[in-house]
mmCIF file with all atom_site columns, C-alpha atoms in Angstrom:
data_model
loop_
_atom_site.group_PDB
_atom_site.id
_atom_site.type_symbol
_atom_site.label_atom_id
_atom_site.label_alt_id
_atom_site.label_comp_id
_atom_site.label_asym_id
_atom_site.label_entity_id
_atom_site.label_seq_id
_atom_site.pdbx_PDB_ins_code
_atom_site.Cartn_x
_atom_site.Cartn_y
_atom_site.Cartn_z
_atom_site.occupancy
_atom_site.B_iso_or_equiv
_atom_site.pdbx_formal_charge
_atom_site.auth_seq_id
_atom_site.auth_comp_id
_atom_site.auth_asym_id
_atom_site.auth_atom_id
_atom_site.pdbx_PDB_model_num
ATOM 1   C CA . UNK A 1 1   ? 123.321 84.720  100.932 1.00 68.00 ? 21  UNK A CA 1
ATOM 2   C CA . UNK A 1 2   ? 123.317 86.824  97.974  1.00 74.00 ? 22  UNK A CA 1
ATOM 3   C CA . UNK A 1 3   ? 120.185 87.526  95.799  1.00 76.00 ? 23  UNK A CA 1
ATOM 4   C CA . UNK A 1 4   ? 121.111 88.373  92.231  1.00 75.00 ? 24  UNK A CA 1
ATOM 5   C CA . UNK A 1 5   ? 119.092 90.204  89.586  1.00 74.00 ? 25  UNK A CA 1
ATOM 6   C CA . UNK A 1 6   ? 121.418 90.804  86.265  1.00 68.00 ? 26  UNK A CA 1
ATOM 7   C CA . UNK A 1 7   ? 123.688 93.622  87.529  1.00 73.00 ? 27  UNK A CA 1
ATOM 8   C CA . UNK A 1 8   ? 121.887 94.074  91.121  1.00 77.00 ? 28  UNK A CA 1
ATOM 9   C CA . UNK A 1 9   ? 123.625 92.272  93.917  1.00 80.00 ? 29  UNK A CA 1
ATOM 10  C CA . UNK A 1 10  ? 121.592 92.507  97.177  1.00 80.00 ? 30  UNK A CA 1
ATOM 11  C CA . UNK A 1 11  ? 122.413 90.563  100.499 1.00 80.00 ? 31  UNK A CA 1
ATOM 12  C CA . UNK A 1 12  ? 119.735 88.567  102.436 1.00 80.00 ? 32  UNK A CA 1
ATOM 13  C CA . UNK A 1 13  ? 120.694 88.443  106.167 1.00 81.00 ? 33  UNK A CA 1
ATOM 14  C CA . UNK A 1 14  ? 118.915 85.350  107.327 1.00 81.00 ? 34  UNK A CA 1
ATOM 15  C CA . UNK A 1 15  ? 120.597 85.655  110.713 1.00 83.00 ? 35  UNK A CA 1
ATOM 16  C CA . UNK A 1 16  ? 118.444 88.600  111.276 1.00 84.00 ? 36  UNK A CA 1
ATOM 17  C CA . UNK A 1 17  ? 115.069 86.530  111.042 1.00 85.00 ? 37  UNK A CA 1
ATOM 18  C CA . UNK A 1 18  ? 115.849 83.456  112.902 1.00 85.00 ? 38  UNK A CA 1
ATOM 19  C CA . UNK A 1 19  ? 112.500 83.383  115.179 1.00 83.00 ? 39  UNK A CA 1
ATOM 20  C CA . UNK A 1 20  ? 110.549 84.008  111.847 1.00 83.00 ? 40  UNK A CA 1
ATOM 21  C CA . UNK A 1 21  ? 111.528 80.081  111.276 1.00 83.00 ? 41  UNK A CA 1
ATOM 22  C CA . UNK A 1 22  ? 111.201 79.007  114.738 1.00 84.00 ? 42  UNK A CA 1
ATOM 23  C CA . UNK A 1 23  ? 114.792 79.166  115.691 1.00 86.00 ? 43  UNK A CA 1
ATOM 24  C CA . UNK A 1 24  ? 116.571 80.968  118.593 1.00 84.00 ? 44  UNK A CA 1
ATOM 25  C CA . UNK A 1 25  ? 117.641 84.601  117.611 1.00 86.00 ? 45  UNK A CA 1
ATOM 26  C CA . UNK A 1 26  ? 120.770 85.581  118.369 1.00 86.00 ? 46  UNK A CA 1
ATOM 27  C CA . UNK A 1 27  ? 122.531 88.936  118.042 1.00 90.00 ? 47  UNK A CA 1
ATOM 28  C CA . UNK A 1 28  ? 123.242 89.030  114.195 1.00 87.00 ? 48  UNK A CA 1
ATOM 29  C CA . UNK A 1 29  ? 126.294 89.925  112.588 1.00 85.00 ? 49  UNK A CA 1
ATOM 30  C CA . UNK A 1 30  ? 126.773 93.323  111.033 1.00 84.00 ? 50  UNK A CA 1
ATOM 31  C CA . UNK A 1 31  ? 125.084 93.711  107.760 1.00 79.00 ? 51  UNK A CA 1
ATOM 32  C CA . UNK A 1 32  ? 126.935 93.240  104.581 1.00 75.00 ? 52  UNK A CA 1
ATOM 33  C CA . UNK A 1 33  ? 126.403 95.401  101.513 1.00 70.00 ? 53  UNK A CA 1
ATOM 34  C CA . UNK A 1 34  ? 129.382 97.012  99.810  1.00 70.00 ? 54  UNK A CA 1
ATOM 35  C CA . UNK A 1 35  ? 128.471 100.428 98.876  1.00 66.00 ? 55  UNK A CA 1
ATOM 36  C CA . UNK A 1 36  ? 129.946 100.230 95.502  1.00 69.00 ? 56  UNK A CA 1
ATOM 37  C CA . UNK A 1 37  ? 127.234 97.688  94.549  1.00 68.00 ? 57  UNK A CA 1
ATOM 38  C CA . UNK A 1 38  ? 124.560 100.513 95.114  1.00 65.00 ? 58  UNK A CA 1
ATOM 39  C CA . UNK A 1 39  ? 126.477 102.986 93.211  1.00 65.00 ? 59  UNK A CA 1
ATOM 40  C CA . UNK A 1 40  ? 126.468 100.944 90.123  1.00 69.00 ? 60  UNK A CA 1
ATOM 41  C CA . UNK A 1 41  ? 124.540 102.367 86.943  1.00 70.00 ? 61  UNK A CA 1
ATOM 42  C CA . UNK A 1 42  ? 124.094 100.808 83.684  1.00 71.00 ? 62  UNK A CA 1
ATOM 43  C CA . UNK A 1 43  ? 124.851 103.945 81.729  1.00 74.00 ? 63  UNK A CA 1
ATOM 44  C CA . UNK A 1 44  ? 127.636 103.016 79.296  1.00 74.00 ? 64  UNK A CA 1
ATOM 45  C CA . UNK A 1 45  ? 127.833 99.466  80.336  1.00 75.00 ? 65  UNK A CA 1
ATOM 46  C CA . UNK A 1 46  ? 126.086 97.690  77.507  1.00 78.00 ? 66  UNK A CA 1
ATOM 47  C CA . UNK A 1 47  ? 129.071 95.656  76.816  1.00 83.00 ? 67  UNK A CA 1
ATOM 48  C CA . UNK A 1 48  ? 129.659 94.198  80.451  1.00 82.00 ? 68  UNK A CA 1
ATOM 49  C CA . UNK A 1 49  ? 129.266 90.453  81.009  1.00 85.00 ? 69  UNK A CA 1
ATOM 50  C CA . UNK A 1 50  ? 127.776 90.528  84.289  1.00 81.00 ? 70  UNK A CA 1
ATOM 51  C CA . UNK A 1 51  ? 128.329 86.721  84.811  1.00 85.00 ? 71  UNK A CA 1
ATOM 52  C CA . UNK A 1 52  ? 132.233 87.730  84.871  1.00 89.00 ? 72  UNK A CA 1
ATOM 53  C CA . UNK A 1 53  ? 131.899 91.083  86.561  1.00 83.00 ? 73  UNK A CA 1
ATOM 54  C CA . UNK A 1 54  ? 129.937 89.593  89.623  1.00 84.00 ? 74  UNK A CA 1
ATOM 55  C CA . UNK A 1 55  ? 131.677 85.986  89.542  1.00 90.00 ? 75  UNK A CA 1
ATOM 56  C CA . UNK A 1 56  ? 132.468 86.243  93.305  1.00 88.00 ? 76  UNK A CA 1
ATOM 57  C CA . UNK A 1 57  ? 128.710 86.622  94.098  1.00 85.00 ? 77  UNK A CA 1
ATOM 58  C CA . UNK A 1 58  ? 127.676 84.142  91.687  1.00 89.00 ? 78  UNK A CA 1
ATOM 59  C CA . UNK A 1 59  ? 130.065 81.489  93.476  1.00 91.00 ? 79  UNK A CA 1
ATOM 60  C CA . UNK A 1 60  ? 128.285 82.637  96.697  1.00 87.00 ? 80  UNK A CA 1
ATOM 61  C CA . UNK A 1 61  ? 124.998 81.852  95.315  1.00 87.00 ? 81  UNK A CA 1
ATOM 62  C CA . UNK A 1 62  ? 125.950 78.703  93.747  1.00 90.00 ? 82  UNK A CA 1
ATOM 63  C CA . UNK A 1 63  ? 127.279 77.342  96.921  1.00 91.00 ? 83  UNK A CA 1
ATOM 64  C CA . UNK A 1 64  ? 124.507 78.748  98.969  1.00 86.00 ? 84  UNK A CA 1
ATOM 65  C CA . UNK A 1 65  ? 123.344 75.021  100.180 1.00 89.00 ? 85  UNK A CA 1
ATOM 66  C CA . UNK A 1 66  ? 126.590 74.883  102.070 1.00 90.00 ? 86  UNK A CA 1
ATOM 67  C CA . UNK A 1 67  ? 125.693 77.638  104.293 1.00 82.00 ? 87  UNK A CA 1
ATOM 68  C CA . UNK A 1 68  ? 122.135 76.722  105.225 1.00 82.00 ? 88  UNK A CA 1
ATOM 69  C CA . UNK A 1 69  ? 121.097 77.945  108.917 1.00 77.00 ? 89  UNK A CA 1
ATOM 70  C CA . UNK A 1 70  ? 120.196 74.953  111.072 1.00 79.00 ? 90  UNK A CA 1
ATOM 71  C CA . UNK A 1 71  ? 119.586 74.839  114.734 1.00 79.00 ? 91  UNK A CA 1
ATOM 72  C CA . UNK A 1 72  ? 117.247 73.420  117.168 1.00 77.00 ? 92  UNK A CA 1
ATOM 73  C CA . UNK A 1 73  ? 113.780 74.603  117.379 1.00 79.00 ? 93  UNK A CA 1
ATOM 74  C CA . UNK A 1 74  ? 113.127 77.490  119.938 1.00 81.00 ? 94  UNK A CA 1
ATOM 75  C CA . UNK A 1 75  ? 111.087 76.334  122.739 1.00 79.00 ? 95  UNK A CA 1
ATOM 76  C CA . UNK A 1 76  ? 110.323 79.951  124.191 1.00 75.00 ? 96  UNK A CA 1
ATOM 77  C CA . UNK A 1 77  ? 107.327 81.796  122.525 1.00 72.00 ? 97  UNK A CA 1
ATOM 78  C CA . UNK A 1 78  ? 108.205 84.951  124.067 1.00 76.00 ? 98  UNK A CA 1
ATOM 79  C CA . UNK A 1 79  ? 111.687 86.540  124.306 1.00 77.00 ? 99  UNK A CA 1
ATOM 80  C CA . UNK A 1 80  ? 112.407 88.146  127.891 1.00 79.00 ? 100 UNK A CA 1
ATOM 81  C CA . UNK A 1 81  ? 113.005 91.920  127.720 1.00 80.00 ? 101 UNK A CA 1
ATOM 82  C CA . UNK A 1 82  ? 116.198 91.474  129.439 1.00 83.00 ? 102 UNK A CA 1
ATOM 83  C CA . UNK A 1 83  ? 117.651 88.803  127.311 1.00 85.00 ? 103 UNK A CA 1
ATOM 84  C CA . UNK A 1 84  ? 120.783 89.587  125.603 1.00 88.00 ? 104 UNK A CA 1
ATOM 85  C CA . UNK A 1 85  ? 119.051 89.682  121.986 1.00 87.00 ? 105 UNK A CA 1
ATOM 86  C CA . UNK A 1 86  ? 116.269 92.140  123.304 1.00 87.00 ? 106 UNK A CA 1
ATOM 87  C CA . UNK A 1 87  ? 118.841 94.489  125.008 1.00 89.00 ? 107 UNK A CA 1
ATOM 88  C CA . UNK A 1 88  ? 120.728 94.505  121.776 1.00 89.00 ? 108 UNK A CA 1
ATOM 89  C CA . UNK A 1 89  ? 117.541 95.138  119.781 1.00 86.00 ? 109 UNK A CA 1
ATOM 90  C CA . UNK A 1 90  ? 116.354 97.899  121.930 1.00 84.00 ? 110 UNK A CA 1
ATOM 91  C CA . UNK A 1 91  ? 119.752 99.554  121.522 1.00 84.00 ? 111 UNK A CA 1
ATOM 92  C CA . UNK A 1 92  ? 119.656 99.075  117.723 1.00 80.00 ? 112 UNK A CA 1
ATOM 93  C CA . UNK A 1 93  ? 116.045 99.495  116.437 1.00 79.00 ? 113 UNK A CA 1
ATOM 94  C CA . UNK A 1 94  ? 113.804 102.293 116.273 1.00 70.00 ? 114 UNK A CA 1
ATOM 95  C CA . UNK A 1 95  ? 110.401 101.077 117.320 1.00 67.00 ? 115 UNK A CA 1
ATOM 96  C CA . UNK A 1 96  ? 108.073 103.763 116.125 1.00 65.00 ? 116 UNK A CA 1
ATOM 97  C CA . UNK A 1 97  ? 104.376 102.880 117.230 1.00 66.00 ? 117 UNK A CA 1
ATOM 98  C CA . UNK A 1 98  ? 102.474 105.602 115.255 1.00 71.00 ? 118 UNK A CA 1
ATOM 99  C CA . UNK A 1 99  ? 102.900 108.670 113.368 1.00 72.00 ? 119 UNK A CA 1
ATOM 100 C CA . UNK A 1 100 ? 102.412 111.014 116.169 1.00 70.00 ? 120 UNK A CA 1
ATOM 101 C CA . UNK A 1 101 ? 105.428 109.359 117.874 1.00 65.00 ? 121 UNK A CA 1
ATOM 102 C CA . UNK A 1 102 ? 107.511 109.341 114.800 1.00 65.00 ? 122 UNK A CA 1
ATOM 103 C CA . UNK A 1 103 ? 106.587 112.940 114.027 1.00 65.00 ? 123 UNK A CA 1
ATOM 104 C CA . UNK A 1 104 ? 107.884 114.036 117.528 1.00 62.00 ? 124 UNK A CA 1
ATOM 105 C CA . UNK A 1 105 ? 110.942 111.744 117.782 1.00 57.00 ? 125 UNK A CA 1
ATOM 106 C CA . UNK A 1 106 ? 110.483 109.506 120.731 1.00 55.00 ? 126 UNK A CA 1
ATOM 107 C CA . UNK A 1 107 ? 110.172 106.073 121.151 1.00 53.00 ? 127 UNK A CA 1
ATOM 108 C CA . UNK A 1 108 ? 107.210 104.418 122.753 1.00 52.00 ? 128 UNK A CA 1
ATOM 109 C CA . UNK A 1 109 ? 107.793 100.630 124.025 1.00 55.00 ? 129 UNK A CA 1
ATOM 110 C CA . UNK A 1 110 ? 105.386 98.283  124.471 1.00 53.00 ? 130 UNK A CA 1
ATOM 111 C CA . UNK A 1 111 ? 107.627 95.485  125.836 1.00 51.00 ? 131 UNK A CA 1
#
């Protein structure tokens, strides 16, 4: 889903926070954030109609209710460390436990 604030477009990746809403967490899709949206400056763009410039993103926002995540509630309160998601998570996440481990560049797991 896109979050829009005038010229700024950000994607909210709801599939990355499913457990926070009591749903089963699956391996999320790759994040979607086109680089050209972050390179955008307002210098010299006083006459741009952002509704026209970002029409595609506005359409996504206006049709957001067509893409609401729904699924049965998760019955497991804790994920197994060898579940498909946790194996993926450990490969893709930096889990710094404190400033000392971050400074030395190693990971401490409490799972």
